[in-house]
Amino acid sequence: MFKTVGRWLIVVPIIVFAAFALFSEGGAGWRWLTKGGWHTSARISSLTPQEQAWAQIAWRYFVNNTQPQTGLVNGSDKQPRVTLWQMGDTLIALLAAKELGLVKEPEFDARLTRLLGTLNRLPLTDARTPGRLYASNTAAIVDFSGKPVKSGWSARDMARLMLALRLTAERAPQYREYLDKIVLRWNFCPVMDSEGELWSSSIQNGQPVLREELRLGESEYAATAFRLWGFPAGKALTPPSRNVIVYQRKLAVDARDPRTTWQPSLLSTLPWMLPGLEFGWQPPGLTDDLRRTLRTQAERVSLSQQTRWEQDKVLTARADFNVAQAPWHVEDTVWGNGYAWNTLGDDGKYYPRLAQVTTKAVFILWVLWENSWTDALMAVTEHLNDPQRGWFEGRVEATGDINTMVTLSTNAMVLETLFYKANGGPLFRDGLIADDSYFVRRTRDEFNPPGLCLPGEPATRSAR
């Protein structure tokens, strides 16, 4: 009997300690265990005081650049233009700010309410899709000079906002109805065809031109976002690919020729790492083979950049970024248009002098892969900020100069990665639209269907 009592005296404190470790701090320990923290390569734990300060600097950007009339946030510091992708970034940044204690519930509600109202009244194109670019102060569809224009749409940008809406519905379910109504306004007939391929549109000579805009990596990420809402997105999940070799490592790249499609073939960091940040490379509804492919490609994209540092002594963290002069927006790649480490402007020209260690790539690589390489990346990045403005775009590879542009997406990525770390792993618990949601009930209305090619609707898709 004494032996039994003695055992319990040992076991009970262990159980109490384990329960405290697992369920304290909002259950971070339980998330760490159930989401694979015991065998992950990622940094998942409560934020240090320094990391909390990083988050505060990133949130400063949103405080400075929120337009009070609309709740939208400028895409670049003091520049009143914003894309749908950046609207999605804004929602995720707001969720992160709430979870990290940067805003309290009343401010969260006020900011989200203003955003929901604007997104539910957002002007649409002639095809009843969201436009490519909006004025953040008026929510009008504009061009880059701020003038009102006719517009096409971007399936890529639509997908980012759709994913952010689903994450918001999961994290703040009291707002689900209003979030659902945003997507219920959009016409998907020209956006997704019967085979699940995603299409984008631009205006050329006053006429809309349809293209398969998405390439390998971006295509799968966008398709995953569409699937959260019940869209099949079959073909978009498996774009054509071929293999190239970088540092004796096989990498899959898009097989379509940019010289004939007029769409660049790019392999960069974010499209492969975002599924890790948001789903742990386990998006719902995908086959195990496809999930393994996403994880394997992400590892190879990361390792290729790590190997460049180890062998060539060049610190590398490739992602798109903005610059203060032409070409204005740059795609920095692991592989681009046939060449490793290609740096391409939006004008299609090669800009090797602009290649940089990009802040948002550093943060996402740092949080997903804990090793000496990402430590080195963070060591040259952690001071690239202005506490009163936010995080800079990055550090120039060739010279070490700082690209002092300050943008919404970079600061949103800092917040999202720190949200992931504090959350103890992936941001989504599941993400799929629920059968009892307003969205599903509305699309299944037999007597008054929306007629916008929504999931479950017997609507005819537009011909091509």
Coordinates of N, CA and C in Angstrom, one line a residue, residues 83-260:
T83 N -4.2 46.4 -53.3 CA -4.7 45.3 -54.0 C -5.5 44.4 -53.1
L84 N -6.2 43.4 -53.8 CA -7.0 42.5 -53.0 C -6.1 41.6 -52.1
W85 N -4.9 41.2 -52.7 CA -3.9 40.5 -51.9 C -3.6 41.2 -50.6
Q86 N -3.3 42.5 -50.7 CA -3.0 43.3 -49.6 C -4.2 43.5 -48.6
M87 N -5.4 43.5 -49.1 CA -6.5 43.5 -48.2 C -6.6 42.2 -47.4
G88 N -6.2 41.1 -48.0 CA -6.1 39.8 -47.3 C -5.0 39.9 -46.2
D89 N -3.9 40.5 -46.6 CA -2.8 40.7 -45.7 C -3.2 41.5 -44.5
T90 N -4.1 42.5 -44.7 CA -4.6 43.4 -43.7 C -5.4 42.6 -42.7
L91 N -6.3 41.7 -43.2 CA -7.1 40.9 -42.2 C -6.2 40.0 -41.4
I92 N -5.2 39.4 -42.0 CA -4.4 38.5 -41.2 C -3.5 39.2 -40.2
A93 N -3.1 40.4 -40.6 CA -2.3 41.3 -39.7 C -3.1 41.7 -38.5
L94 N -4.4 42.0 -38.8 CA -5.3 42.4 -37.7 C -5.6 41.2 -36.7
L95 N -5.8 40.0 -37.3 CA -5.9 38.9 -36.4 C -4.6 38.7 -35.6
A96 N -3.5 38.8 -36.2 CA -2.2 38.6 -35.5 C -2.1 39.7 -34.4
A97 N -2.4 40.9 -34.7 CA -2.3 42.0 -33.7 C -3.2 41.7 -32.5
K98 N -4.4 41.1 -32.7 CA -5.3 40.8 -31.6 C -4.7 39.6 -30.8
E99 N -4.2 38.6 -31.5 CA -3.7 37.4 -30.8 C -2.4 37.8 -30.0
L100 N -1.6 38.7 -30.5 CA -0.4 39.1 -29.9 C -0.5 40.2 -28.9
G101 N -1.7 40.6 -28.6 CA -2.0 41.6 -27.6 C -1.7 43.1 -28.0
L102 N -1.6 43.3 -29.3 CA -1.3 44.7 -29.8 C -2.5 45.5 -29.9
V103 N -3.7 44.9 -30.0 CA -5.0 45.6 -30.0 C -5.9 44.9 -29.1
K104 N -6.8 45.6 -28.4 CA -7.8 45.0 -27.5 C -9.0 44.8 -28.3
E105 N -10.0 44.1 -27.7 CA -11.2 43.6 -28.4 C -12.0 44.8 -29.0
P106 N -12.2 45.9 -28.3 CA -13.0 47.0 -28.9 C -12.3 47.6 -30.2
E107 N -11.0 47.7 -30.1 CA -10.3 48.2 -31.3 C -10.3 47.2 -32.5
F108 N -10.2 45.9 -32.1 CA -10.3 44.9 -33.1 C -11.7 44.9 -33.8
D109 N -12.7 45.0 -33.0 CA -14.1 45.1 -33.6 C -14.3 46.3 -34.4
A110 N -13.8 47.5 -34.0 CA -13.9 48.7 -34.8 C -13.2 48.6 -36.1
R111 N -12.0 48.1 -36.1 CA -11.2 48.0 -37.3 C -11.9 47.0 -38.3
L112 N -12.2 45.8 -37.7 CA -12.8 44.8 -38.6 C -14.2 45.2 -39.1
T113 N -15.0 45.9 -38.3 CA -16.3 46.3 -38.8 C -16.2 47.3 -39.9
R114 N -15.2 48.2 -39.8 CA -15.0 49.2 -40.9 C -14.6 48.5 -42.2
L115 N -13.7 47.5 -42.0 CA -13.2 46.7 -43.2 C -14.3 45.9 -43.8
L116 N -15.1 45.2 -43.0 CA -16.2 44.4 -43.5 C -17.2 45.3 -44.3
G117 N -17.5 46.4 -43.8 CA -18.4 47.3 -44.5 C -17.9 47.7 -45.9
T118 N -16.6 48.1 -45.9 CA -16.0 48.4 -47.2 C -16.0 47.3 -48.2
L119 N -15.5 46.1 -47.7 CA -15.4 44.9 -48.6 C -16.8 44.5 -49.1
N120 N -17.8 44.7 -48.3 CA -19.2 44.3 -48.7 C -19.8 45.3 -49.7
R121 N -19.1 46.5 -49.8 CA -19.6 47.5 -50.8 C -18.6 47.7 -51.9
L122 N -17.5 46.9 -51.9 CA -16.4 47.2 -52.8 C -16.9 47.2 -54.3
P123 N -16.6 48.3 -55.0 CA -17.0 48.3 -56.5 C -16.4 47.1 -57.2
L124 N -17.2 46.6 -58.1 CA -16.8 45.4 -58.9 C -16.5 45.8 -60.4
T125 N -15.9 44.9 -61.1 CA -15.7 45.2 -62.6 C -16.9 44.9 -63.4
D126 N -16.8 45.2 -64.7 CA -18.0 44.9 -65.5 C -18.4 43.4 -65.5
A127 N -17.4 42.5 -65.2 CA -17.7 41.1 -65.1 C -18.2 40.7 -63.7
R128 N -18.4 41.7 -62.8 CA -18.8 41.5 -61.4 C -17.8 40.7 -60.6
T129 N -16.5 40.9 -61.0 CA -15.4 40.4 -60.1 C -14.7 41.6 -59.4
P130 N -14.0 41.3 -58.4 CA -13.2 42.4 -57.8 C -12.1 42.9 -58.7
G131 N -11.8 44.2 -58.7 CA -10.8 44.7 -59.5 C -9.4 44.4 -59.1
R132 N -8.4 44.9 -59.9 CA -7.0 44.6 -59.6 C -6.4 45.6 -58.6
L133 N -6.9 46.8 -58.6 CA -6.3 47.9 -57.7 C -7.3 48.8 -57.3
Y134 N -7.3 49.2 -56.0 CA -8.3 50.1 -55.4 C -7.6 51.3 -54.7
A135 N -8.3 52.4 -54.7 CA -7.8 53.6 -53.9 C -8.2 53.2 -52.5
S136 N -7.2 53.3 -51.6 CA -7.5 52.9 -50.2 C -8.4 53.9 -49.4
N137 N -8.4 55.1 -49.9 CA -9.1 56.2 -49.2 C -10.6 56.3 -49.7
T138 N -10.9 55.8 -50.9 CA -12.3 55.9 -51.4 C -12.8 54.5 -51.8
A139 N -12.0 53.5 -51.9 CA -12.4 52.1 -52.4 C -12.8 52.1 -53.8
A140 N -12.4 53.1 -54.6 CA -12.7 53.1 -56.1 C -11.7 52.3 -56.8
I141 N -12.0 51.7 -57.9 CA -11.1 51.0 -58.8 C -10.3 52.0 -59.5
V142 N -8.9 51.9 -59.4 CA -8.0 52.9 -60.0 C -6.8 52.2 -60.7
D143 N -6.1 53.0 -61.4 CA -4.8 52.6 -61.9 C -3.7 53.0 -60.9
F144 N -2.4 52.8 -61.3 CA -1.3 53.1 -60.4 C -1.1 54.6 -60.2
S145 N -1.7 55.4 -61.1 CA -1.6 56.9 -60.9 C -2.8 57.4 -60.0
G146 N -3.7 56.5 -59.7 CA -4.9 56.9 -58.8 C -6.1 57.3 -59.6
K147 N -6.0 57.2 -61.0 CA -7.2 57.6 -61.8 C -8.2 56.4 -61.9
P148 N -9.5 56.7 -61.9 CA -10.5 55.6 -62.1 C -10.3 55.0 -63.5
V149 N -10.4 53.7 -63.5 CA -10.2 53.0 -64.8 C -11.1 51.7 -64.8
K150 N -11.3 51.2 -66.1 CA -11.8 49.9 -66.2 C -10.8 48.9 -65.7
S151 N -11.2 47.7 -65.2 CA -10.2 46.8 -64.7 C -10.6 45.4 -64.9
G152 N -9.5 44.5 -65.0 CA -9.7 43.1 -65.0 C -9.6 42.6 -63.6
W153 N -9.2 41.4 -63.4 CA -9.1 40.8 -62.0 C -7.9 39.9 -61.9
S154 N -7.5 39.6 -60.7 CA -6.4 38.7 -60.5 C -6.9 37.5 -59.6
A155 N -6.9 36.3 -60.1 CA -7.3 35.1 -59.4 C -6.4 34.9 -58.2
R156 N -5.1 35.3 -58.4 CA -4.1 35.2 -57.3 C -4.5 36.0 -56.1
D157 N -4.9 37.3 -56.4 CA -5.2 38.2 -55.3 C -6.6 37.9 -54.7
M158 N -7.5 37.5 -55.5 CA -8.8 37.0 -55.0 C -8.6 35.9 -54.0
A159 N -7.7 34.9 -54.3 CA -7.4 33.8 -53.5 C -6.9 34.2 -52.1
R160 N -6.0 35.2 -52.1 CA -5.4 35.6 -50.8 C -6.4 36.2 -49.9
L161 N -7.3 37.0 -50.5 CA -8.4 37.6 -49.6 C -9.4 36.5 -49.2
M162 N -9.7 35.6 -50.1 CA -10.6 34.5 -49.7 C -10.0 33.7 -48.6
L163 N -8.7 33.4 -48.6 CA -8.1 32.6 -47.5 C -8.2 33.4 -46.2
A164 N -7.9 34.7 -46.3 CA -7.9 35.6 -45.1 C -9.3 35.7 -44.5
L165 N -10.3 35.7 -45.3 CA -11.7 35.7 -44.9 C -12.0 34.4 -44.1
R166 N -11.6 33.3 -44.6 CA -11.8 32.0 -44.0 C -11.1 32.0 -42.6
L167 N -9.8 32.5 -42.6 CA -9.1 32.5 -41.3 C -9.8 33.4 -40.3
T168 N -10.3 34.5 -40.8 CA -11.0 35.4 -39.9 C -12.3 34.7 -39.3
A169 N -13.0 34.0 -40.2 CA -14.2 33.3 -39.8 C -13.9 32.3 -38.7
E170 N -12.8 31.6 -38.9 CA -12.4 30.6 -37.9 C -11.9 31.2 -36.6
R171 N -11.2 32.3 -36.7 CA -10.7 32.9 -35.5 C -11.7 33.9 -34.8
A172 N -12.6 34.4 -35.5 CA -13.6 35.3 -35.0 C -15.0 34.9 -35.6
P173 N -15.5 33.8 -35.1 CA -16.7 33.2 -35.8 C -18.0 34.1 -35.7
Q174 N -18.0 35.0 -34.7 CA -19.2 35.9 -34.6 C -19.4 36.8 -35.8
Y175 N -18.4 36.9 -36.7 CA -18.5 37.8 -37.9 C -18.7 36.9 -39.2
R176 N -19.0 35.6 -39.0 CA -19.0 34.7 -40.2 C -20.0 35.2 -41.3
E177 N -21.2 35.6 -40.9 CA -22.2 36.0 -41.9 C -21.7 37.1 -42.8
Y178 N -21.1 38.1 -42.1 CA -20.7 39.3 -42.9 C -19.5 39.0 -43.8
L179 N -18.6 38.0 -43.3 CA -17.5 37.6 -44.1 C -18.0 36.8 -45.3
D180 N -19.0 35.9 -45.1 CA -19.5 35.1 -46.2 C -20.2 36.0 -47.3
K181 N -20.8 37.1 -46.9 CA -21.5 38.0 -47.8 C -20.5 38.7 -48.8
I182 N -19.3 38.9 -48.4 CA -18.3 39.5 -49.2 C -18.1 38.7 -50.5
V183 N -17.9 37.4 -50.3 CA -17.6 36.5 -51.5 C -18.9 36.2 -52.3
L184 N -20.0 36.2 -51.6 CA -21.3 36.0 -52.3 C -21.6 37.0 -53.3
R185 N -21.0 38.2 -53.3 CA -21.2 39.2 -54.3 C -20.4 38.9 -55.6
W186 N -19.4 38.1 -55.6 CA -18.5 38.0 -56.7 C -18.9 37.0 -57.7
N187 N -18.7 37.3 -59.0 CA -19.0 36.4 -60.1 C -17.8 35.5 -60.4
F188 N -17.9 34.2 -60.2 CA -16.8 33.3 -60.4 C -16.9 32.6 -61.8
C189 N -17.9 32.9 -62.6 CA -18.1 32.2 -63.9 C -16.9 32.4 -64.8
P190 N -16.3 33.6 -64.9 CA -15.1 33.8 -65.7 C -13.8 33.5 -65.0
V191 N -13.9 33.2 -63.7 CA -12.6 33.1 -62.9 C -12.2 31.6 -62.9
M192 N -13.1 30.7 -62.8 CA -12.8 29.3 -62.7 C -13.6 28.5 -63.7
D193 N -12.9 27.7 -64.6 CA -13.6 27.0 -65.6 C -14.1 25.6 -65.0
S194 N -14.7 24.8 -65.9 CA -15.3 23.6 -65.4 C -14.3 22.5 -65.0
E195 N -13.0 22.7 -65.4 CA -12.0 21.8 -65.0 C -11.2 22.2 -63.8
G196 N -11.6 23.3 -63.2 CA -11.0 23.8 -62.0 C -9.7 24.7 -62.3
E197 N -9.6 25.2 -63.5 CA -8.5 26.0 -63.8 C -8.8 27.5 -63.4
L198 N -7.9 28.2 -62.9 CA -8.1 29.6 -62.5 C -7.6 30.6 -63.6
W199 N -8.5 31.6 -63.9 CA -8.1 32.6 -65.0 C -8.1 34.0 -64.4
S200 N -7.3 34.8 -65.0 CA -7.2 36.2 -64.6 C -7.5 37.1 -65.8
S201 N -7.7 38.3 -65.6 CA -8.0 39.2 -66.7 C -7.3 40.6 -66.6
S202 N -6.9 41.1 -67.7 CA -6.3 42.5 -67.7 C -7.0 43.2 -68.9
I203 N -6.9 44.5 -68.8 CA -7.5 45.3 -69.9 C -6.4 45.8 -70.8
Q204 N -6.5 45.4 -72.1 CA -5.6 45.9 -73.1 C -6.4 46.5 -74.3
N205 N -6.0 47.7 -74.6 CA -6.7 48.5 -75.7 C -8.2 48.5 -75.4
G206 N -8.5 48.7 -74.1 CA -9.9 48.8 -73.8 C -10.7 47.5 -73.7
Q207 N -10.1 46.4 -74.0 CA -10.8 45.1 -74.0 C -10.1 44.1 -73.0
P208 N -11.0 43.3 -72.3 CA -10.4 42.3 -71.4 C -9.7 41.2 -72.1
V209 N -8.6 40.8 -71.5 CA -7.8 39.7 -72.1 C -7.6 38.7 -71.0
L210 N -8.1 37.4 -71.2 CA -8.0 36.4 -70.2 C -6.7 35.6 -70.3
R211 N -6.1 35.2 -69.2 CA -4.9 34.5 -69.2 C -4.9 33.5 -68.0
E212 N -4.2 32.4 -68.2 CA -3.8 31.5 -67.1 C -2.6 32.2 -66.4
E213 N -2.9 33.1 -65.5 CA -1.9 33.9 -64.9 C -1.0 33.2 -63.9
L214 N -1.6 32.2 -63.2 CA -0.9 31.5 -62.1 C 0.1 30.5 -62.6
R215 N 1.2 30.4 -62.0 CA 2.2 29.5 -62.3 C 2.5 28.6 -61.1
L216 N 3.3 27.5 -61.3 CA 3.6 26.6 -60.3 C 3.9 27.2 -58.9
G217 N 3.3 26.8 -57.9 CA 3.5 27.3 -56.5 C 2.3 28.3 -56.2
E218 N 2.2 29.3 -57.0 CA 1.1 30.3 -56.8 C -0.2 29.6 -57.2
S219 N -0.2 28.7 -58.2 CA -1.4 28.1 -58.6 C -2.0 27.2 -57.5
E220 N -1.1 26.3 -56.9 CA -1.5 25.4 -55.9 C -2.0 26.2 -54.6
Y221 N -1.3 27.3 -54.3 CA -1.7 28.1 -53.2 C -3.1 28.8 -53.4
A222 N -3.3 29.3 -54.6 CA -4.6 29.9 -54.9 C -5.7 28.8 -54.9
A223 N -5.4 27.7 -55.5 CA -6.4 26.6 -55.5 C -6.8 26.2 -54.1
T224 N -5.8 26.1 -53.2 CA -6.1 25.8 -51.8 C -7.1 26.7 -51.2
A225 N -6.9 28.0 -51.4 CA -7.8 29.0 -50.9 C -9.2 28.9 -51.5
F226 N -9.3 28.6 -52.7 CA -10.6 28.4 -53.3 C -11.3 27.2 -52.8
R227 N -10.5 26.1 -52.5 CA -11.1 24.9 -51.9 C -11.7 25.1 -50.5
L228 N -11.1 26.1 -49.8 CA -11.7 26.4 -48.4 C -13.1 26.8 -48.5
W229 N -13.5 27.4 -49.7 CA -14.9 27.8 -49.9 C -15.8 26.8 -50.6
G230 N -15.2 25.6 -50.9 CA -16.0 24.6 -51.5 C -15.8 24.5 -53.0
F231 N -14.9 25.3 -53.7 CA -14.7 25.2 -55.1 C -13.8 24.0 -55.4
P232 N -14.0 23.3 -56.5 CA -13.2 22.1 -56.8 C -11.7 22.4 -57.1
A233 N -11.5 23.4 -57.9 CA -10.1 23.8 -58.2 C -9.2 22.7 -58.5
G234 N -9.7 21.7 -59.3 CA -8.9 20.5 -59.6 C -7.6 20.8 -60.4
K235 N -7.8 21.4 -61.6 CA -6.7 21.5 -62.5 C -5.6 22.5 -62.0
A236 N -6.1 23.5 -61.2 CA -5.2 24.5 -60.7 C -4.2 23.9 -59.6
L237 N -4.6 22.7 -59.1 CA -3.8 22.1 -58.1 C -2.6 21.3 -58.7
T238 N -2.7 21.1 -60.0 CA -1.6 20.3 -60.7 C -1.2 20.9 -61.9
P239 N -0.5 22.1 -61.9 CA -0.1 22.8 -63.1 C 1.1 22.0 -63.7
P240 N 1.3 22.2 -65.0 CA 2.4 21.4 -65.6 C 3.8 21.8 -65.1
S241 N 4.6 20.8 -64.9 CA 6.0 21.1 -64.3 C 7.1 20.3 -65.0
R242 N 8.3 20.8 -64.8 CA 9.5 20.1 -65.2 C 10.5 20.3 -64.1
N243 N 11.6 19.5 -64.2 CA 12.6 19.6 -63.1 C 13.8 20.3 -63.6
V244 N 14.4 21.1 -62.7 CA 15.7 21.7 -63.0 C 16.6 21.4 -61.8
I245 N 17.9 21.5 -62.0 CA 18.9 21.2 -61.0 C 19.6 22.5 -60.5
V246 N 19.5 22.7 -59.2 CA 20.2 23.9 -58.5 C 21.0 23.3 -57.4
Y247 N 22.3 23.4 -57.4 CA 23.2 22.8 -56.4 C 22.9 21.3 -56.2
Q248 N 22.9 20.6 -57.3 CA 22.7 19.2 -57.3 C 21.4 18.8 -56.6
R249 N 20.4 19.7 -56.6 CA 19.1 19.4 -56.0 C 18.0 19.6 -57.0
K250 N 17.1 18.7 -57.1 CA 16.0 18.7 -58.1 C 14.9 19.7 -57.6
L251 N 14.6 20.7 -58.5 CA 13.5 21.6 -58.2 C 12.5 21.6 -59.3
A252 N 11.2 21.5 -58.9 CA 10.1 21.6 -59.9 C 9.9 23.0 -60.3
V253 N 9.8 23.3 -61.6 CA 9.4 24.7 -62.1 C 8.3 24.5 -63.1
D254 N 7.6 25.6 -63.4 CA 6.5 25.6 -64.3 C 7.0 25.2 -65.7
A255 N 6.3 24.3 -66.4 CA 6.8 23.8 -67.7 C 6.4 24.7 -68.8
R256 N 5.5 25.7 -68.6 CA 5.1 26.5 -69.7 C 6.2 27.6 -70.0
D257 N 6.3 27.8 -71.3 CA 7.4 28.7 -71.8 C 7.0 30.2 -71.7
P258 N 7.7 31.0 -70.9 CA 7.3 32.4 -70.8 C 7.4 33.2 -72.1
R259 N 8.2 32.7 -73.1 CA 8.3 33.4 -74.4 C 7.1 33.2 -75.2
T260 N 6.2 32.2 -75.0 CA 5.0 32.0 -75.7 C 3.8 32.4 -74.9

